[in-house]
Amino acid sequence: MKDRVIEILETMHPGVDYEVETGLIDDRILDSFDVVSLVGELMDEFDVQILAEHMTPENFNSAESIAQLIESLED
Amino acid sequence: MQTDILEYLEKSAERCPEKTAFADEVSSLTYGQLKELAQRAGTYIENTLGGDRRPVMVLMKKSPENLAAFFAVLSSGRAYVPLDCEMPPARAGLIKGNLMPAAVITGEGLSERATELFGDDIRLIDWEEAAKSDADSAVLERVAAGHLDTDPAYILYTSGSTGVPKGVVVSHRSLIDYVDNFCEGVDVKSDEVIASQAPFYFDASLIDIYCTLKMGGTLHIVPLPLFSQPIKLLEFLKERSVTMIRWVPSAMGIVSTFRALDSLRPESLRLIIFGAESMPVKCFDYWRAHYPDSRFVQIYGPTEITGICTYYEVPADRPAGEVIPIGRAIANSGVFLLDENDRLIAESDAGVTGEICVKGSCLAHGYYNDFERTRAVFVQNPLNSLYPELIYRTGDLAYYNEKGDLVFASRKDFQIKHMGHRIELGEIEAAALSVEGVNSAVCFFDTVKNRIHMAYVSEGLGDSELIEALKQKVPRYMIPNVFHRMDSIPMTPSGKADRVRLKEEYI
C-alpha cells in the first residue's frame, strides 16, 4: 500500500524522499492544489471515498499516514 | 470620459467611504482609508523617484495593503508590476533585466527577500514608510495633469517560450474598457461580496480587484491553506456572506472532490465564475446540483487582451456531458477565428477549427522592452488592407458549435494550462538547458492526467539533481512531474524533437 502511495506521490511531485518525509503538509512540500489532485488520484486508484473531515495535516504528512488512512477507509 | 482607472476608487470613496473595500484575516481597508493610503504613498513615490517615470515593482504578500500599493503607484503616474514573492532568483533576475524598474516596493519583512531576488543595485521603497508620509495634493494634481488613458497601468509577467518571461503592458484605457464591459455583461452588482482566490500577479485577479473597486463591493482574500481544507473554506464563504467567486476549476475541485457542499452550503453565493483551464464536468455538475438557482459563467481570455474577451453563462438546461463553450465576445471586443490561410471562419461553419484572434480597446500595448516578440503576435488584421488595425493572435484554437458559441479546442504551440497557470513548455526546456551537464531537454504535457513530462539527456545528472537545479530557476508549478532520462531524444525527419513519439511512449 505504502509503495503504491509513494508511486503516486512521485509522479505528482518528484524530488522528495517520500520513504522518510514526515512533514509533507507542515513543511509545505505539497501545496493545497497538490493535495486535492492527490486525493482525486487516491480515490480513483483505491476506490475509497475520502471526506473533508479526513483532510487533516496528520493524515497527509507522510506516505505512511496516507497509506494508513486508505487502509482504514477500505475496512 | 473616464481616463484613469483610479476614478473607480475616487467615486467609491465618495459614495461609501466607511465601507470595507478589501480585507484578509488580519486587516481591512475601507474605501476612505484606501484612497488616503494611495495618496500618501503616491506622493512619497513621486517625490522619491522624481523624473524617473519607469515602472515600479511591488513585492508584497497578498493583502489589502498590497492593493493599496498598486493604487499608490498609479497615483504617482507610473505602472505597477505585481510580483510573486516565491519566485526563484533566476526568474527575478530575468524580469529585472527586461524591466529595469525605477524601484521595488517591499512589504513587511520582505526587504531582505528583495535583495536576494534582485541584488543590491535596486532602489527599495519600504511600504510602511511610504504609507506614513503626508499626501501632497499639488504633487498628485501635477501628475494627474500629464495623464493619458493610453498610459500603462500595469505590467504582468507571463511565461515566455524562449525562457525569458514576457511583460504584458496594459493601459488604463484597456483596463477601464474591460472592467466596464465585464461588470455590465456579467451583471456584477454593487453589493457584491467577492472571495479572492487568484494571486494578484495573475490577470485572473483583475476581476476580483477592479469589479470590487468600481462597484463599491467588498473583496475578502481567502487564506491559501483553506484551499486544502474544504469545510473551513466553505465556512469562510458563509461567515462573510460571499456572493461571487471567480476561481480556477482546480480551486472549485477541492470542494467537489470532498463533496463538501453536502455538509455546508453557503447560501449567499449567487455568481460563480470560472476559467483559465478546462472545467471537469464532474466538478461542474456537483456545484450546479447544489446551486441550481445561482449563475455559472465560464470566461476566456489571455493576459494580452487585458482580462477576458468571451464568456458563456451556462444555461439551466445544459445537456449532460456537453463541453462547456467559452461563448461569445464581451461587448466592445472583436473576437473571430482565422483559418491557416488567414481567412475568416464564419459562425455558420460549425465545427471548423481556427485561431482565436482579438481586436479592440482590450488589446494590450504589447510586451515590455521586446518589440520582436510583440510584432510576432500583435499584427495587422489580415482581413483589413485599407488602414492600420492591430489584432492579437492568441495561439488558441477554437470552433463554433451549432448555436454559434465558441468552443475551445487546443493550442497551436507548446503553451499549456497547468493548475491554473499559463506555462510555455519552452521556458522549462530553456531552464533545463541552462543547467550544466544537461545536453538536451524536451517537455510534453499529459492533458488527461495534468502532468508535465520532461525527457532529457545528461551524462552527469540524474532526476533529483535536475529537479534541484530547476527549483532555482523556475517557479514551483513549472517543475515537471515526470522525468525520463534518455540516451538520445527521438527526432523527426526535419530534425525537431519528436514529441508525438515521446507522447506515444510515455503517456
XYZ file of C-alpha atoms in Angstrom:
582
model
C 0.000 0.000 0.000
C 2.641 2.470 1.058
C 4.635 1.727 -2.098
C 1.677 2.494 -4.332
C 1.075 5.730 -2.438
C 4.717 6.689 -2.938
C 4.443 5.922 -6.629
C 1.511 8.320 -6.963
C 3.284 10.982 -4.933
C 6.393 10.701 -7.085
C 4.623 11.257 -10.376
C 2.785 14.212 -8.874
C 5.660 15.997 -7.289
C 9.025 14.329 -7.787
C 12.275 15.054 -5.988
C 11.141 14.242 -2.447
C 12.198 11.214 -0.412
C 8.701 10.019 0.433
C 10.021 6.979 2.340
C 11.211 9.162 5.189
C 9.483 12.531 4.789
C 7.014 13.256 7.610
C 6.202 16.906 7.023
C 4.515 16.900 3.603
C 1.862 19.360 4.756
C 3.558 21.026 7.745
C 6.670 21.833 5.705
C 4.600 22.851 2.681
C 6.162 20.247 0.412
C 2.702 19.714 -1.037
C 0.540 22.782 -1.700
C -3.224 22.828 -1.493
C -3.767 22.014 -5.160
C -1.294 19.120 -4.915
C -3.263 17.684 -2.024
C -6.522 17.956 -3.904
C -5.229 16.228 -7.013
C -3.533 13.629 -4.809
C -6.845 12.868 -3.117
C -8.546 12.582 -6.510
C -5.948 10.038 -7.610
C -6.101 8.090 -4.356
C -9.865 7.802 -4.596
C -9.648 6.564 -8.193
C -6.773 4.192 -7.522
C -8.063 2.621 -4.301
C -11.767 3.137 -4.830
C -12.334 4.788 -1.469
C -14.252 7.942 -0.532
C -12.025 10.429 1.248
C -14.134 13.016 3.044
C -13.489 16.594 4.045
C -13.063 15.548 7.668
C -10.138 13.335 6.671
C -8.319 16.385 5.373
C -6.061 16.971 8.331
C -2.302 17.556 8.199
C -1.796 14.429 10.368
C -3.381 12.223 7.715
C -1.314 13.659 4.874
C 2.059 14.430 6.417
C 3.716 11.197 5.267
C 3.267 8.353 2.810
C 2.826 6.101 5.850
C -0.074 8.136 7.276
C -1.734 8.383 3.866
C -1.490 4.598 3.490
C -2.983 4.137 6.956
C -5.850 6.465 6.120
C -6.670 4.483 2.979
C -6.475 1.174 4.833
C -8.891 2.487 7.457
C -11.284 3.577 4.721
C -11.109 0.239 2.941
C -12.320 -1.612 6.024
C -14.897 60.304 -20.181
C -13.019 58.211 -17.662
C -9.311 58.149 -18.459
C -7.823 56.889 -15.189
C -8.631 53.540 -13.580
C -8.367 55.217 -10.169
C -11.590 57.150 -10.827
C -13.323 53.984 -9.606
C -11.597 54.474 -6.268
C -12.422 58.200 -6.185
C -16.101 57.540 -6.809
C -16.446 54.620 -4.417
C -14.603 56.561 -1.702
C -17.082 59.411 -2.181
C -20.126 57.145 -2.204
C -19.217 54.801 0.645
C -16.071 55.966 2.493
C -16.763 53.797 5.556
C -17.415 50.574 3.644
C -14.790 47.831 3.710
C -13.191 47.511 0.295
C -10.514 44.858 0.863
C -9.975 42.506 3.771
C -7.977 39.485 4.784
C -7.977 37.603 8.069
C -5.892 40.158 9.933
C -6.568 43.526 8.355
C -9.006 45.503 6.252
C -9.204 48.817 4.445
C -12.280 50.976 3.876
C -12.658 52.941 0.663
C -11.781 56.120 2.563
C -8.613 54.583 4.021
C -7.655 53.105 0.691
C -7.895 56.473 -1.043
C -5.887 58.164 1.688
C -3.178 55.492 1.588
C -2.923 55.675 -2.197
C -2.486 59.460 -1.997
C 0.039 59.390 0.832
C 2.199 56.665 -0.639
C 1.626 58.007 -4.175
C 3.084 61.361 -3.087
C 6.014 59.588 -1.448
C 6.747 57.524 -4.567
C 6.588 60.590 -6.829
C 8.818 62.618 -4.521
C 11.301 59.775 -4.177
C 11.550 58.898 -7.866
C 11.150 62.391 -9.295
C 11.741 62.372 -13.024
C 12.141 58.593 -13.247
C 8.885 57.510 -14.945
C 9.819 53.832 -15.261
C 7.522 51.132 -13.803
C 7.590 50.186 -10.120
C 7.614 46.570 -8.970
C 5.553 45.537 -5.954
C 6.839 42.699 -3.790
C 4.253 42.157 -1.059
C 2.248 39.345 0.459
C -1.303 39.084 -0.827
C -3.089 41.558 1.444
C -5.248 44.716 1.405
C -2.036 46.786 1.680
C -0.695 45.078 -1.433
C -3.637 46.524 -3.378
C -3.146 49.931 -1.750
C 0.444 49.811 -3.028
C -0.782 49.173 -6.604
C -3.044 52.212 -6.361
C -0.253 54.304 -4.843
C 1.980 53.522 -7.821
C -0.892 54.501 -10.144
C -1.413 57.737 -8.164
C 2.233 58.550 -8.784
C 1.567 58.247 -12.514
C 3.554 55.040 -13.016
C 2.709 51.487 -13.971
C 2.829 48.828 -11.261
C 4.339 45.368 -11.690
C 2.931 42.721 -9.321
C 5.408 40.027 -8.342
C 5.280 36.537 -6.884
C 7.238 36.642 -3.596
C 8.075 32.956 -4.001
C 9.643 33.119 -7.447
C 13.193 31.799 -7.777
C 16.031 34.362 -8.035
C 16.919 33.362 -11.615
C 13.455 34.314 -12.832
C 13.505 37.529 -10.793
C 16.788 38.416 -12.481
C 15.285 37.907 -15.934
C 12.328 40.118 -15.070
C 14.547 42.822 -13.617
C 16.777 42.694 -16.692
C 13.827 43.126 -19.024
C 12.028 45.767 -16.958
C 14.816 47.878 -15.471
C 12.330 49.268 -12.960
C 12.545 52.578 -11.101
C 12.160 50.801 -7.756
C 10.631 47.894 -5.908
C 8.114 48.454 -3.116
C 8.536 45.908 -0.361
C 6.066 44.915 2.297
C 6.702 43.990 5.892
C 9.753 41.748 6.314
C 10.397 41.444 2.600
C 13.309 43.836 2.033
C 15.839 41.027 2.500
C 13.900 38.869 0.103
C 14.006 41.741 -2.421
C 17.795 41.917 -2.159
C 18.009 38.142 -2.520
C 15.892 38.306 -5.682
C 17.189 41.478 -7.295
C 20.623 42.141 -5.801
C 21.517 45.392 -4.065
C 21.643 47.666 -7.105
C 17.934 48.371 -6.994
C 16.071 51.125 -5.186
C 13.874 49.748 -2.386
C 10.802 51.621 -1.198
C 9.545 50.483 2.178
C 5.771 50.318 2.102
C 5.325 51.172 5.787
C 7.358 54.312 5.367
C 5.620 55.357 2.161
C 2.218 54.843 3.788
C 3.148 57.038 6.743
C 4.172 60.082 4.737
C 1.897 63.051 4.001
C -0.211 63.422 0.898
C 0.524 66.491 -1.199
C -2.386 67.341 -3.478
C -0.241 69.729 -5.533
C 2.140 66.892 -6.406
C -0.676 64.490 -7.255
C -2.514 67.081 -9.343
C 0.624 67.801 -11.318
C 0.983 64.069 -12.029
C -2.685 63.745 -12.997
C -2.452 66.696 -15.393
C 0.016 64.764 -17.541
C -2.026 61.549 -17.549
C -3.341 59.917 -20.717
C -5.646 56.917 -20.878
C -3.099 55.182 -23.103
C -0.514 55.272 -20.282
C 0.351 51.822 -18.913
C -1.496 50.884 -15.719
C 0.342 47.646 -15.041
C 2.767 45.151 -16.499
C 2.148 41.464 -15.857
C 4.862 38.904 -16.468
C 3.845 35.690 -18.139
C 5.765 32.613 -19.240
C 7.878 33.053 -22.381
C 8.893 30.179 -24.659
C 12.492 31.391 -25.033
C 12.968 31.206 -21.281
C 12.621 34.959 -20.734
C 9.251 35.927 -19.219
C 7.191 38.425 -21.219
C 5.881 41.610 -19.596
C 2.405 42.372 -20.922
C 1.822 46.157 -20.868
C -1.809 47.137 -20.289
C -3.104 50.713 -20.450
C -5.726 52.448 -18.334
C -7.948 52.544 -21.444
C -7.872 48.750 -21.855
C -8.445 48.123 -18.177
C -11.387 50.544 -17.953
C -12.872 49.033 -21.110
C -12.548 45.576 -19.630
C -13.939 46.313 -16.194
C -16.894 48.362 -17.505
C -17.916 45.796 -20.074
C -17.362 42.843 -17.798
C -19.435 44.307 -14.951
C -22.243 45.135 -17.340
C -22.110 41.938 -19.401
C -21.923 39.568 -16.472
C -24.125 41.829 -14.307
C -21.896 42.360 -11.282
C -23.877 44.117 -8.524
C -22.869 46.961 -6.212
C -23.439 44.889 -3.082
C -21.175 42.107 -4.320
C -19.003 40.344 -1.745
C -16.181 38.585 -3.564
C -13.851 35.868 -2.246
C -10.469 36.200 -3.939
C -8.525 33.071 -4.898
C -6.234 34.181 -7.755
C -2.832 35.645 -6.836
C -2.550 39.354 -7.640
C 0.266 38.668 -10.110
C -2.219 36.902 -12.413
C -4.705 38.650 -14.662
C -7.418 36.407 -13.194
C -7.359 38.674 -10.131
C -8.309 41.777 -12.177
C -11.975 40.861 -11.928
C -11.714 40.492 -8.160
C -9.842 43.758 -7.650
C -11.420 46.101 -10.147
C -15.029 44.889 -10.125
C -14.899 45.444 -6.373
C -13.388 48.906 -6.784
C -15.835 50.027 -9.473
C -18.987 48.656 -7.880
C -18.065 49.611 -4.323
C -18.207 45.983 -3.234
C -16.079 44.095 -0.718
C -13.234 41.707 -1.510
C -12.166 39.063 1.007
C -8.790 37.434 0.452
C -9.101 33.697 1.100
C -6.089 32.416 3.088
C -4.193 29.951 0.885
C -4.209 26.992 3.333
C -8.024 26.922 3.167
C -7.756 25.554 -0.362
C -6.857 22.210 1.169
C -9.468 22.388 3.936
C -12.789 22.368 2.100
C -15.104 22.688 5.113
C -13.149 25.613 6.514
C -13.126 27.154 3.059
C -16.907 26.989 2.897
C -17.191 28.319 6.456
C -15.085 31.270 5.350
C -17.504 31.986 2.499
C -20.525 31.571 4.752
C -19.249 33.777 7.577
C -18.571 36.607 5.147
C -21.774 36.134 3.130
C -19.805 35.862 -0.104
C -21.959 36.395 -3.208
C -19.435 35.942 -6.012
C -16.335 33.882 -6.728
C -14.004 33.890 -9.717
C -11.926 30.771 -9.174
C -9.899 28.379 -11.274
C -11.544 24.962 -11.658
C -8.733 23.407 -9.543
C -9.903 25.512 -6.601
C -13.541 24.568 -7.154
C -12.377 20.971 -7.454
C -11.363 20.813 -3.837
C -14.977 21.421 -2.830
C -16.419 18.881 -5.261
C -13.791 16.188 -4.616
C -14.792 16.054 -0.958
C -18.455 16.653 -1.596
C -18.096 19.434 0.950
C -21.266 21.253 -0.123
C -23.229 18.231 1.149
C -22.411 19.283 4.687
C -22.135 23.048 4.327
C -23.671 25.224 1.622
C -23.047 28.984 1.818
C -26.495 30.347 0.888
C -25.339 33.743 -0.302
C -23.318 32.547 -3.315
C -25.134 33.641 -6.481
C -22.469 34.235 -9.138
C -19.855 31.572 -9.845
C -17.272 32.463 -12.467
C -14.542 30.113 -13.642
C -11.889 29.996 -16.333
C -8.161 29.774 -17.098
C -8.281 25.993 -17.539
C -10.872 23.461 -18.592
C -13.633 22.696 -16.142
C -14.065 18.984 -15.372
C -17.697 18.023 -15.988
C -17.921 16.101 -12.695
C -16.854 19.183 -10.764
C -19.270 21.446 -12.611
C -22.245 19.096 -12.177
C -21.573 18.824 -8.457
C -21.558 22.591 -7.953
C -24.576 23.078 -10.196
C -26.596 20.486 -8.288
C -26.036 22.449 -5.082
C -26.629 25.858 -6.643
C -29.447 25.328 -9.147
C -30.514 28.986 -8.882
C -27.073 30.590 -8.997
C -25.438 31.783 -12.188
C -22.432 29.922 -13.610
C -20.252 31.770 -16.084
C -17.256 30.378 -17.954
C -14.797 33.040 -19.108
C -11.942 33.028 -21.591
C -9.131 35.385 -22.456
C -5.336 35.711 -22.383
C -3.368 38.388 -20.496
C -2.628 40.156 -23.799
C -6.237 41.257 -24.205
C -6.367 42.536 -20.602
C -8.710 40.063 -18.992
C -11.316 38.119 -20.821
C -12.729 38.502 -24.312
C -15.509 35.886 -24.300
C -17.893 34.499 -21.710
C -20.634 31.934 -21.526
C -23.411 31.735 -18.998
C -24.204 28.045 -18.607
C -27.956 27.573 -19.136
C -30.020 25.600 -16.629
C -30.865 23.010 -19.275
C -27.281 22.257 -20.291
C -27.207 18.814 -21.912
C -25.325 16.428 -19.614
C -21.766 15.784 -20.676
C -21.642 18.654 -23.189
C -18.342 20.544 -23.267
C -18.904 23.997 -21.785
C -18.276 26.581 -24.539
C -16.219 29.725 -23.999
C -19.161 31.534 -25.551
C -19.312 34.893 -27.288
C -17.400 38.134 -27.296
C -17.764 40.557 -24.421
C -19.128 43.971 -25.519
C -16.611 46.177 -27.375
C -14.219 43.278 -28.059
C -13.908 41.827 -31.543
C -13.344 38.074 -31.430
C -13.076 35.972 -34.582
C -11.476 32.827 -35.979
C -8.905 32.728 -38.768
C -8.030 29.562 -40.655
C -4.498 28.515 -41.674
C -4.636 30.842 -44.688
C -5.828 33.790 -42.591
C -9.347 33.598 -43.943
C -12.311 34.292 -41.703
C -14.220 31.270 -40.419
C -17.927 32.145 -40.413
C -20.160 31.404 -37.449
C -22.192 29.190 -39.762
C -19.152 26.962 -40.371
C -19.820 24.993 -37.200
C -17.039 22.603 -36.212
C -14.314 24.225 -38.338
C -11.293 24.964 -36.177
C -9.294 28.191 -36.392
C -7.141 30.510 -34.319
C -8.888 32.893 -31.935
C -7.986 36.469 -32.862
C -8.982 39.573 -30.939
C -9.226 43.287 -31.714
C -10.447 46.354 -29.897
C -9.565 48.550 -26.928
C -8.905 45.422 -24.886
C -5.588 44.812 -26.690
C -2.506 45.309 -24.552
C 0.190 47.604 -25.938
C 2.456 44.565 -26.312
C 5.449 43.111 -24.438
C 7.664 45.466 -22.478
C 11.077 46.111 -23.940
C 10.516 43.449 -26.572
C 9.386 44.715 -29.965
C 10.320 41.497 -31.678
C 8.056 39.218 -29.669
C 5.352 41.911 -29.734
C 5.410 42.060 -33.536
C 5.049 38.295 -33.788
C 1.559 38.250 -32.246
C 0.212 41.821 -32.308
C -0.162 42.041 -36.053
C -2.055 43.876 -38.792
C -5.534 42.425 -39.227
C -5.143 40.264 -42.358
C -8.814 40.924 -43.183
C -8.167 44.671 -43.447
C -5.918 46.005 -46.202
C -7.156 49.601 -46.001
C -5.818 51.086 -42.766
C -3.651 50.070 -39.814
C -5.609 47.884 -37.403
C -3.922 45.580 -34.910
C -5.195 42.226 -33.816
C -3.780 39.854 -31.212
C -3.249 36.281 -32.319
C -3.908 34.180 -29.227
C -2.469 30.890 -30.472
C -5.609 29.248 -29.047
C -7.657 27.112 -31.411
C -11.449 27.017 -31.250
C -14.572 26.308 -33.328
C -18.217 27.405 -33.359
C -20.855 24.990 -32.154
C -24.315 24.747 -33.752
C -25.577 27.592 -31.586
C -22.788 29.929 -32.669
C -20.878 29.746 -29.394
C -17.118 29.346 -29.464
C -15.704 26.123 -28.062
C -12.041 25.891 -27.050
C -10.159 23.151 -28.914
C -6.407 23.246 -28.219
C -3.193 25.236 -28.562
C -1.295 25.956 -31.735
C 2.051 25.787 -29.931
C 3.541 24.405 -26.726
C 1.756 26.592 -24.244
C -0.172 24.684 -21.585
C -2.514 25.370 -18.679
C -1.391 23.544 -15.568
C -3.112 24.025 -12.196
C -4.434 27.383 -13.392
C -1.031 28.613 -14.551
C -0.170 29.532 -18.104
C 3.125 27.908 -18.962
C 5.292 27.827 -22.068
C 6.951 24.410 -22.142
C 9.840 26.169 -23.890
C 10.557 28.159 -20.725
C 11.051 24.948 -18.749
C 13.217 23.482 -21.519
C 15.357 26.636 -21.625
C 15.786 26.471 -17.842
C 16.852 22.805 -18.023
C 19.285 23.504 -20.861
C 20.950 26.203 -18.783
C 21.804 23.587 -16.152
C 25.388 22.421 -16.541
C 25.539 18.825 -17.723
C 22.168 18.793 -19.497
C 22.642 18.206 -23.218
C 19.052 18.309 -24.351
C 15.623 18.592 -22.784
C 12.123 18.348 -24.211
C 8.850 18.834 -22.368
C 5.472 17.417 -23.244
C 2.164 17.514 -21.460
C -0.336 14.846 -20.492
C -3.630 16.740 -20.702
C -5.638 13.904 -19.175
C -3.611 13.443 -16.013
C -2.411 17.047 -15.974
C 1.267 16.130 -15.798
C 4.297 17.821 -17.295
C 6.856 15.309 -18.599
C 10.476 16.081 -19.359
C 12.706 13.878 -21.482
C 16.355 14.813 -21.126
C 19.843 13.715 -21.985
C 22.617 14.152 -19.469
C 25.851 12.376 -18.750
C 26.328 13.531 -15.198
C 22.911 14.416 -13.825
C 20.035 12.278 -12.602
C 16.422 13.216 -11.867
C 16.980 14.526 -8.368
C 19.940 16.751 -9.302
C 17.993 18.157 -12.239
C 14.967 18.860 -10.041
C 17.124 20.681 -7.500
C 18.682 22.787 -10.257
C 15.293 23.601 -11.801
C 13.953 24.765 -8.441
C 16.490 27.602 -8.576
C 15.306 28.706 -11.987
C 11.574 28.332 -12.464
C 8.524 28.620 -10.176
C 7.365 25.510 -8.404
C 4.362 24.970 -10.692
C 6.715 24.671 -13.683
C 8.743 21.781 -12.270
C 7.899 18.732 -14.416
C 6.038 15.909 -12.685
C 7.678 13.058 -14.538
C 11.279 12.806 -15.787
C 12.634 10.480 -18.434
C 16.414 10.270 -18.681
C 17.344 9.057 -22.143
C 20.436 8.332 -24.236
C 19.073 10.493 -27.016
C 15.867 12.369 -27.800
C 13.946 10.916 -30.768
C 13.925 13.297 -33.731
C 11.517 13.923 -36.596
C 12.900 13.808 -40.163
C 13.052 17.623 -40.107
C 15.371 17.487 -37.114
C 12.958 18.595 -34.372
C 12.288 16.705 -31.180
C 9.629 14.099 -31.918
C 7.052 14.964 -29.274
C 4.441 12.729 -30.874
C 6.682 9.701 -30.393
C 7.558 10.742 -26.858
C 3.897 11.094 -26.002
C 3.076 7.718 -27.527
C 5.793 6.131 -25.491
C 5.190 7.727 -22.118
C 1.577 8.873 -21.928
